[in-house]
PDB file of C-alpha atoms in Angstrom:
ATOM      1  CA  UNK A   1     -46.603 -13.830  46.512  1.00  0.00           C
ATOM      2  CA  UNK A   2     -44.187 -16.038  48.382  1.00  0.00           C
ATOM      3  CA  UNK A   3     -40.826 -14.262  48.223  1.00  0.00           C
ATOM      4  CA  UNK A   4     -39.045 -17.626  47.951  1.00  0.00           C
ATOM      5  CA  UNK A   5     -40.593 -17.968  44.490  1.00  0.00           C
ATOM      6  CA  UNK A   6     -38.466 -15.012  43.378  1.00  0.00           C
ATOM      7  CA  UNK A   7     -35.202 -16.659  44.345  1.00  0.00           C
ATOM      8  CA  UNK A   8     -33.252 -18.232  41.495  1.00  0.00           C
ATOM      9  CA  UNK A   9     -30.097 -20.282  41.454  1.00  0.00           C
ATOM     10  CA  UNK A  10     -27.447 -18.189  39.669  1.00  0.00           C
ATOM     11  CA  UNK A  11     -26.456 -19.805  36.383  1.00  0.00           C
ATOM     12  CA  UNK A  12     -24.258 -19.217  33.353  1.00  0.00           C
ATOM     13  CA  UNK A  13     -26.146 -19.071  30.069  1.00  0.00           C
ATOM     14  CA  UNK A  14     -23.249 -18.635  27.650  1.00  0.00           C
ATOM     15  CA  UNK A  15     -19.623 -17.518  27.393  1.00  0.00           C
ATOM     16  CA  UNK A  16     -18.373 -15.358  24.521  1.00  0.00           C
ATOM     17  CA  UNK A  17     -14.733 -15.208  23.480  1.00  0.00           C
ATOM     18  CA  UNK A  18     -13.779 -11.543  23.074  1.00  0.00           C
ATOM     19  CA  UNK A  19     -10.074 -11.826  22.314  1.00  0.00           C
ATOM     20  CA  UNK A  20      -6.996 -14.003  22.789  1.00  0.00           C
ATOM     21  CA  UNK A  21      -3.222 -13.894  23.143  1.00  0.00           C
ATOM     22  CA  UNK A  22      -0.752 -16.747  23.469  1.00  0.00           C
ATOM     23  CA  UNK A  23      -1.388 -17.025  27.210  1.00  0.00           C
ATOM     24  CA  UNK A  24      -4.805 -15.490  27.914  1.00  0.00           C
ATOM     25  CA  UNK A  25      -8.405 -15.441  26.715  1.00  0.00           C
ATOM     26  CA  UNK A  26     -10.713 -12.503  27.409  1.00  0.00           C
ATOM     27  CA  UNK A  27     -14.310 -13.640  27.723  1.00  0.00           C
ATOM     28  CA  UNK A  28     -17.735 -12.205  28.503  1.00  0.00           C
ATOM     29  CA  UNK A  29     -19.972 -14.388  30.647  1.00  0.00           C
ATOM     30  CA  UNK A  30     -23.734 -14.081  30.167  1.00  0.00           C
ATOM     31  CA  UNK A  31     -25.355 -15.139  33.400  1.00  0.00           C
ATOM     32  CA  UNK A  32     -28.517 -14.898  35.480  1.00  0.00           C
ATOM     33  CA  UNK A  33     -28.327 -13.786  39.113  1.00  0.00           C
ATOM     34  CA  UNK A  34     -30.366 -14.941  42.134  1.00  0.00           C
ATOM     35  CA  UNK A  35     -33.146 -12.451  41.300  1.00  0.00           C
ATOM     36  CA  UNK A  36     -33.502 -13.666  37.739  1.00  0.00           C
ATOM     37  CA  UNK A  37     -31.745 -10.622  36.272  1.00  0.00           C
ATOM     38  CA  UNK A  38     -29.641 -11.321  33.209  1.00  0.00           C
ATOM     39  CA  UNK A  39     -26.140  -9.848  33.499  1.00  0.00           C
ATOM     40  CA  UNK A  40     -22.710  -9.799  31.825  1.00  0.00           C
ATOM     41  CA  UNK A  41     -19.305 -10.317  33.423  1.00  0.00           C
ATOM     42  CA  UNK A  42     -15.927  -9.829  31.759  1.00  0.00           C
ATOM     43  CA  UNK A  43     -13.238 -12.309  32.771  1.00  0.00           C
ATOM     44  CA  UNK A  44      -9.812 -13.651  31.866  1.00  0.00           C
ATOM     45  CA  UNK A  45      -8.918 -17.300  31.426  1.00  0.00           C
ATOM     46  CA  UNK A  46      -5.581 -19.015  30.881  1.00  0.00           C
ATOM     47  CA  UNK A  47      -5.143 -20.254  27.312  1.00  0.00           C
ATOM     48  CA  UNK A  48      -3.348 -23.249  28.838  1.00  0.00           C
ATOM     49  CA  UNK A  49      -6.362 -24.299  30.914  1.00  0.00           C
ATOM     50  CA  UNK A  50      -6.983 -28.014  30.400  1.00  0.00           C
ATOM     51  CA  UNK A  51     -10.120 -28.651  32.448  1.00  0.00           C
ATOM     52  CA  UNK A  52     -12.424 -26.967  34.953  1.00  0.00           C
ATOM     53  CA  UNK A  53     -11.856 -29.969  37.214  1.00  0.00           C
ATOM     54  CA  UNK A  54      -8.041 -29.773  37.230  1.00  0.00           C
ATOM     55  CA  UNK A  55      -5.609 -27.224  38.615  1.00  0.00           C
ATOM     56  CA  UNK A  56      -4.119 -24.746  36.169  1.00  0.00           C
ATOM     57  CA  UNK A  57      -1.117 -24.221  38.419  1.00  0.00           C
ATOM     58  CA  UNK A  58       0.540 -25.256  41.657  1.00  0.00           C
ATOM     59  CA  UNK A  59       1.822 -23.233  44.573  1.00  0.00           C
ATOM     60  CA  UNK A  60       4.593 -25.052  46.401  1.00  0.00           C
ATOM     61  CA  UNK A  61       5.279 -24.910  50.134  1.00  0.00           C
ATOM     62  CA  UNK A  62       8.784 -26.334  50.574  1.00  0.00           C
ATOM     63  CA  UNK A  63       9.706 -27.582  54.053  1.00  0.00           C
ATOM     64  CA  UNK A  64      13.492 -27.700  54.422  1.00  0.00           C
ATOM     65  CA  UNK A  65      14.955 -29.915  57.136  1.00  0.00           C
ATOM     66  CA  UNK A  66      18.355 -31.204  58.218  1.00  0.00           C
ATOM     67  CA  UNK A  67      19.237 -33.806  60.826  1.00  0.00           C
ATOM     68  CA  UNK A  68      22.031 -31.500  61.961  1.00  0.00           C
ATOM     69  CA  UNK A  69      19.580 -29.169  63.714  1.00  0.00           C
ATOM     70  CA  UNK A  70      15.889 -28.693  64.480  1.00  0.00           C
ATOM     71  CA  UNK A  71      15.511 -25.619  62.285  1.00  0.00           C
ATOM     72  CA  UNK A  72      12.634 -25.491  59.810  1.00  0.00           C
ATOM     73  CA  UNK A  73      13.015 -23.356  56.710  1.00  0.00           C
ATOM     74  CA  UNK A  74      11.070 -22.628  53.570  1.00  0.00           C
ATOM     75  CA  UNK A  75      11.877 -20.971  50.244  1.00  0.00           C
ATOM     76  CA  UNK A  76      10.524 -17.720  48.876  1.00  0.00           C
ATOM     77  CA  UNK A  77      11.124 -16.348  45.402  1.00  0.00           C
ATOM     78  CA  UNK A  78      11.413 -12.778  44.188  1.00  0.00           C
ATOM     79  CA  UNK A  79      10.530 -11.806  40.644  1.00  0.00           C
ATOM     80  CA  UNK A  80       9.397  -8.742  38.728  1.00  0.00           C
ATOM     81  CA  UNK A  81       5.732  -8.886  37.745  1.00  0.00           C
ATOM     82  CA  UNK A  82       4.903  -6.527  34.834  1.00  0.00           C
ATOM     83  CA  UNK A  83       1.117  -6.367  35.536  1.00  0.00           C
ATOM     84  CA  UNK A  84       1.741  -4.558  38.835  1.00  0.00           C
ATOM     85  CA  UNK A  85       5.102  -3.013  37.882  1.00  0.00           C
ATOM     86  CA  UNK A  86       6.723  -4.314  41.058  1.00  0.00           C
ATOM     87  CA  UNK A  87       8.942  -7.077  42.382  1.00  0.00           C
ATOM     88  CA  UNK A  88       6.897  -9.611  44.310  1.00  0.00           C
ATOM     89  CA  UNK A  89       7.645 -12.029  47.107  1.00  0.00           C
ATOM     90  CA  UNK A  90       6.048 -15.406  46.523  1.00  0.00           C
ATOM     91  CA  UNK A  91       6.166 -19.108  47.179  1.00  0.00           C
ATOM     92  CA  UNK A  92       7.548 -21.133  44.255  1.00  0.00           C
ATOM     93  CA  UNK A  93       4.803 -21.814  41.731  1.00  0.00           C
ATOM     94  CA  UNK A  94       4.143 -22.754  38.144  1.00  0.00           C
ATOM     95  CA  UNK A  95       1.732 -24.057  35.542  1.00  0.00           C
ATOM     96  CA  UNK A  96       0.716 -27.705  35.360  1.00  0.00           C
ATOM     97  CA  UNK A  97       1.745 -29.078  31.975  1.00  0.00           C
ATOM     98  CA  UNK A  98      -0.637 -31.205  29.945  1.00  0.00           C
ATOM     99  CA  UNK A  99      -0.450 -34.808  31.112  1.00  0.00           C
ATOM    100  CA  UNK A 100       1.078 -33.857  34.469  1.00  0.00           C
ATOM    101  CA  UNK A 101      -0.455 -34.224  37.897  1.00  0.00           C
ATOM    102  CA  UNK A 102      -0.292 -31.288  40.274  1.00  0.00           C
ATOM    103  CA  UNK A 103       2.192 -33.239  42.385  1.00  0.00           C
ATOM    104  CA  UNK A 104       4.489 -33.916  39.433  1.00  0.00           C
ATOM    105  CA  UNK A 105       4.328 -30.247  38.448  1.00  0.00           C
ATOM    106  CA  UNK A 106       5.257 -29.203  41.994  1.00  0.00           C
ATOM    107  CA  UNK A 107       8.389 -31.361  42.039  1.00  0.00           C
ATOM    108  CA  UNK A 108       9.411 -30.114  38.587  1.00  0.00           C
ATOM    109  CA  UNK A 109       8.760 -26.445  39.281  1.00  0.00           C
ATOM    110  CA  UNK A 110      10.566 -26.529  42.623  1.00  0.00           C
ATOM    111  CA  UNK A 111      13.645 -27.978  40.978  1.00  0.00           C
ATOM    112  CA  UNK A 112      13.542 -25.488  38.088  1.00  0.00           C
ATOM    113  CA  UNK A 113      12.996 -22.375  40.231  1.00  0.00           C
ATOM    114  CA  UNK A 114      15.188 -23.276  43.226  1.00  0.00           C
ATOM    115  CA  UNK A 115      17.370 -26.248  42.319  1.00  0.00           C
ATOM    116  CA  UNK A 116      16.081 -28.216  45.300  1.00  0.00           C
ATOM    117  CA  UNK A 117      14.748 -31.746  44.963  1.00  0.00           C
ATOM    118  CA  UNK A 118      12.038 -32.968  47.305  1.00  0.00           C
ATOM    119  CA  UNK A 119       9.162 -35.366  47.834  1.00  0.00           C
ATOM    120  CA  UNK A 120       5.463 -34.558  48.074  1.00  0.00           C
ATOM    121  CA  UNK A 121       4.045 -34.722  51.596  1.00  0.00           C
ATOM    122  CA  UNK A 122       1.022 -36.955  51.086  1.00  0.00           C
ATOM    123  CA  UNK A 123      -0.493 -35.995  54.458  1.00  0.00           C
ATOM    124  CA  UNK A 124      -1.656 -32.713  52.919  1.00  0.00           C
ATOM    125  CA  UNK A 125      -4.016 -33.147  49.985  1.00  0.00           C
ATOM    126  CA  UNK A 126      -5.067 -29.827  48.515  1.00  0.00           C
ATOM    127  CA  UNK A 127      -8.529 -29.142  47.238  1.00  0.00           C
ATOM    128  CA  UNK A 128      -8.972 -27.172  44.044  1.00  0.00           C
ATOM    129  CA  UNK A 129      -8.585 -23.503  45.034  1.00  0.00           C
ATOM    130  CA  UNK A 130      -9.611 -20.305  43.236  1.00  0.00           C
ATOM    131  CA  UNK A 131      -7.206 -17.364  43.087  1.00  0.00           C
ATOM    132  CA  UNK A 132      -9.052 -14.201  42.031  1.00  0.00           C
ATOM    133  CA  UNK A 133     -12.614 -15.261  41.146  1.00  0.00           C
ATOM    134  CA  UNK A 134     -13.774 -11.716  40.474  1.00  0.00           C
ATOM    135  CA  UNK A 135     -11.607 -11.485  37.373  1.00  0.00           C
ATOM    136  CA  UNK A 136     -10.425 -14.945  36.313  1.00  0.00           C
ATOM    137  CA  UNK A 137     -11.197 -18.654  36.516  1.00  0.00           C
ATOM    138  CA  UNK A 138      -7.660 -19.727  37.463  1.00  0.00           C
ATOM    139  CA  UNK A 139      -7.480 -22.638  39.888  1.00  0.00           C
ATOM    140  CA  UNK A 140      -4.521 -23.988  41.823  1.00  0.00           C
ATOM    141  CA  UNK A 141      -3.474 -26.636  44.281  1.00  0.00           C
ATOM    142  CA  UNK A 142      -1.061 -26.061  47.157  1.00  0.00           C
ATOM    143  CA  UNK A 143       1.506 -28.841  47.355  1.00  0.00           C
ATOM    144  CA  UNK A 144       3.693 -29.353  50.428  1.00  0.00           C
ATOM    145  CA  UNK A 145       7.130 -30.662  49.446  1.00  0.00           C
ATOM    146  CA  UNK A 146       9.651 -32.000  51.968  1.00  0.00           C
ATOM    147  CA  UNK A 147      13.287 -31.184  51.150  1.00  0.00           C
ATOM    148  CA  UNK A 148      16.094 -33.121  52.824  1.00  0.00           C
ATOM    149  CA  UNK A 149      19.021 -30.714  53.126  1.00  0.00           C
ATOM    150  CA  UNK A 150      21.359 -33.605  53.936  1.00  0.00           C
ATOM    151  CA  UNK A 151      20.636 -35.302  50.618  1.00  0.00           C
ATOM    152  CA  UNK A 152      23.582 -34.980  48.250  1.00  0.00           C
ATOM    153  CA  UNK A 153      21.374 -33.561  45.480  1.00  0.00           C
ATOM    154  CA  UNK A 154      20.506 -30.593  47.694  1.00  0.00           C
ATOM    155  CA  UNK A 155      24.025 -29.619  48.775  1.00  0.00           C
ATOM    156  CA  UNK A 156      24.587 -27.297  45.835  1.00  0.00           C
ATOM    157  CA  UNK A 157      21.204 -26.490  44.252  1.00  0.00           C
ATOM    158  CA  UNK A 158      21.243 -24.873  40.807  1.00  0.00           C
ATOM    159  CA  UNK A 159      18.258 -23.200  39.162  1.00  0.00           C
ATOM    160  CA  UNK A 160      17.220 -24.183  35.626  1.00  0.00           C
ATOM    161  CA  UNK A 161      15.034 -21.224  34.697  1.00  0.00           C
ATOM    162  CA  UNK A 162      13.025 -20.826  31.510  1.00  0.00           C
ATOM    163  CA  UNK A 163      13.807 -18.055  29.036  1.00  0.00           C
ATOM    164  CA  UNK A 164      12.503 -14.776  30.433  1.00  0.00           C
ATOM    165  CA  UNK A 165      12.477 -15.947  34.039  1.00  0.00           C
ATOM    166  CA  UNK A 166      14.592 -13.979  36.492  1.00  0.00           C
ATOM    167  CA  UNK A 167      13.965 -15.445  39.936  1.00  0.00           C
ATOM    168  CA  UNK A 168      15.877 -14.743  43.133  1.00  0.00           C
ATOM    169  CA  UNK A 169      15.592 -17.510  45.708  1.00  0.00           C
ATOM    170  CA  UNK A 170      15.564 -16.821  49.451  1.00  0.00           C
ATOM    171  CA  UNK A 171      15.696 -19.343  52.285  1.00  0.00           C
ATOM    172  CA  UNK A 172      13.878 -18.128  55.394  1.00  0.00           C
ATOM    173  CA  UNK A 173      12.998 -19.499  58.807  1.00  0.00           C
ATOM    174  CA  UNK A 174       9.522 -21.008  58.556  1.00  0.00           C
ATOM    175  CA  UNK A 175       8.257 -19.990  61.989  1.00  0.00           C
ATOM    176  CA  UNK A 176       9.959 -16.689  62.722  1.00  0.00           C
ATOM    177  CA  UNK A 177      11.479 -15.176  59.604  1.00  0.00           C
ATOM    178  CA  UNK A 178       8.619 -15.315  57.138  1.00  0.00           C
ATOM    179  CA  UNK A 179       6.429 -12.408  58.276  1.00  0.00           C
ATOM    180  CA  UNK A 180       9.447 -10.295  59.302  1.00  0.00           C
ATOM    181  CA  UNK A 181      10.814 -10.456  55.760  1.00  0.00           C
ATOM    182  CA  UNK A 182       7.475  -9.568  54.185  1.00  0.00           C
ATOM    183  CA  UNK A 183       6.789  -6.627  56.483  1.00  0.00           C
ATOM    184  CA  UNK A 184      10.216  -5.091  55.905  1.00  0.00           C
ATOM    185  CA  UNK A 185       9.016  -3.842  52.524  1.00  0.00           C
ATOM    186  CA  UNK A 186      12.457  -4.179  50.982  1.00  0.00           C
ATOM    187  CA  UNK A 187      11.917  -7.652  49.555  1.00  0.00           C
ATOM    188  CA  UNK A 188       8.968  -6.834  47.311  1.00  0.00           C
ATOM    189  CA  UNK A 189       5.185  -6.935  47.455  1.00  0.00           C
ATOM    190  CA  UNK A 190       4.014 -10.226  49.008  1.00  0.00           C
ATOM    191  CA  UNK A 191       1.234 -12.113  47.286  1.00  0.00           C
ATOM    192  CA  UNK A 192      -1.870 -12.415  49.467  1.00  0.00           C
ATOM    193  CA  UNK A 193      -1.597 -16.200  49.736  1.00  0.00           C
ATOM    194  CA  UNK A 194       1.884 -15.962  51.239  1.00  0.00           C
ATOM    195  CA  UNK A 195       0.962 -13.166  53.623  1.00  0.00           C
ATOM    196  CA  UNK A 196      -2.109 -15.109  54.790  1.00  0.00           C
ATOM    197  CA  UNK A 197       0.069 -18.152  55.428  1.00  0.00           C
ATOM    198  CA  UNK A 198       2.564 -16.095  57.459  1.00  0.00           C
ATOM    199  CA  UNK A 199      -0.240 -14.448  59.410  1.00  0.00           C
ATOM    200  CA  UNK A 200      -1.772 -17.863  60.122  1.00  0.00           C
ATOM    201  CA  UNK A 201       1.515 -19.072  61.597  1.00  0.00           C
ATOM    202  CA  UNK A 202       1.751 -15.984  63.792  1.00  0.00           C
ATOM    203  CA  UNK A 203      -1.831 -16.255  65.017  1.00  0.00           C
ATOM    204  CA  UNK A 204      -1.364 -19.971  65.686  1.00  0.00           C
ATOM    205  CA  UNK A 205       1.651 -19.252  67.852  1.00  0.00           C
ATOM    206  CA  UNK A 206      -0.110 -16.419  69.665  1.00  0.00           C
ATOM    207  CA  UNK A 207      -3.341 -18.252  70.470  1.00  0.00           C
ATOM    208  CA  UNK A 208      -2.161 -21.827  70.881  1.00  0.00           C
TER     209      UNK A 208
END
């Protein structure tokens, strides 16, 4: 028998809802693997998910500039995350509200979490990205936002946090301070996306 005849395209046959809370759905996926074996996979899904073709959330990469110097900075946020029982170090981020674009959500979330107002850098168009596909179907887009530090609205930024949010904002040097802060260990556990970004900057500088 030709072995190629035994190769199947993995497919989902059905999805069962196991349980729900206000924010999450627990589901069991019934699927068939590449060998034709029927299997089950437990997963979580955001209750706020609007579409499989749209981002559930945005991660924001703020680029802070001033005409007074050539320094480039970005913003990190610290917050306690109950699922891991630790304070984390992250880029600003948030859910995309119904009727919003990812870009609109990025501008709104940046202002709420940091107080800074910026504009989306249209040179960088993010694809739809998965976060932790072994356990959930959450998708995001990464939005680069330029922040003019000389703009009057950014001279005294004030957070407008939602109830239950307790976010500490930190401005860091984009090229030299990012990885140093994360490796110190005193600022919290960095999310993998942020650490990968910092590592990419370092490797780019080393091998350019």
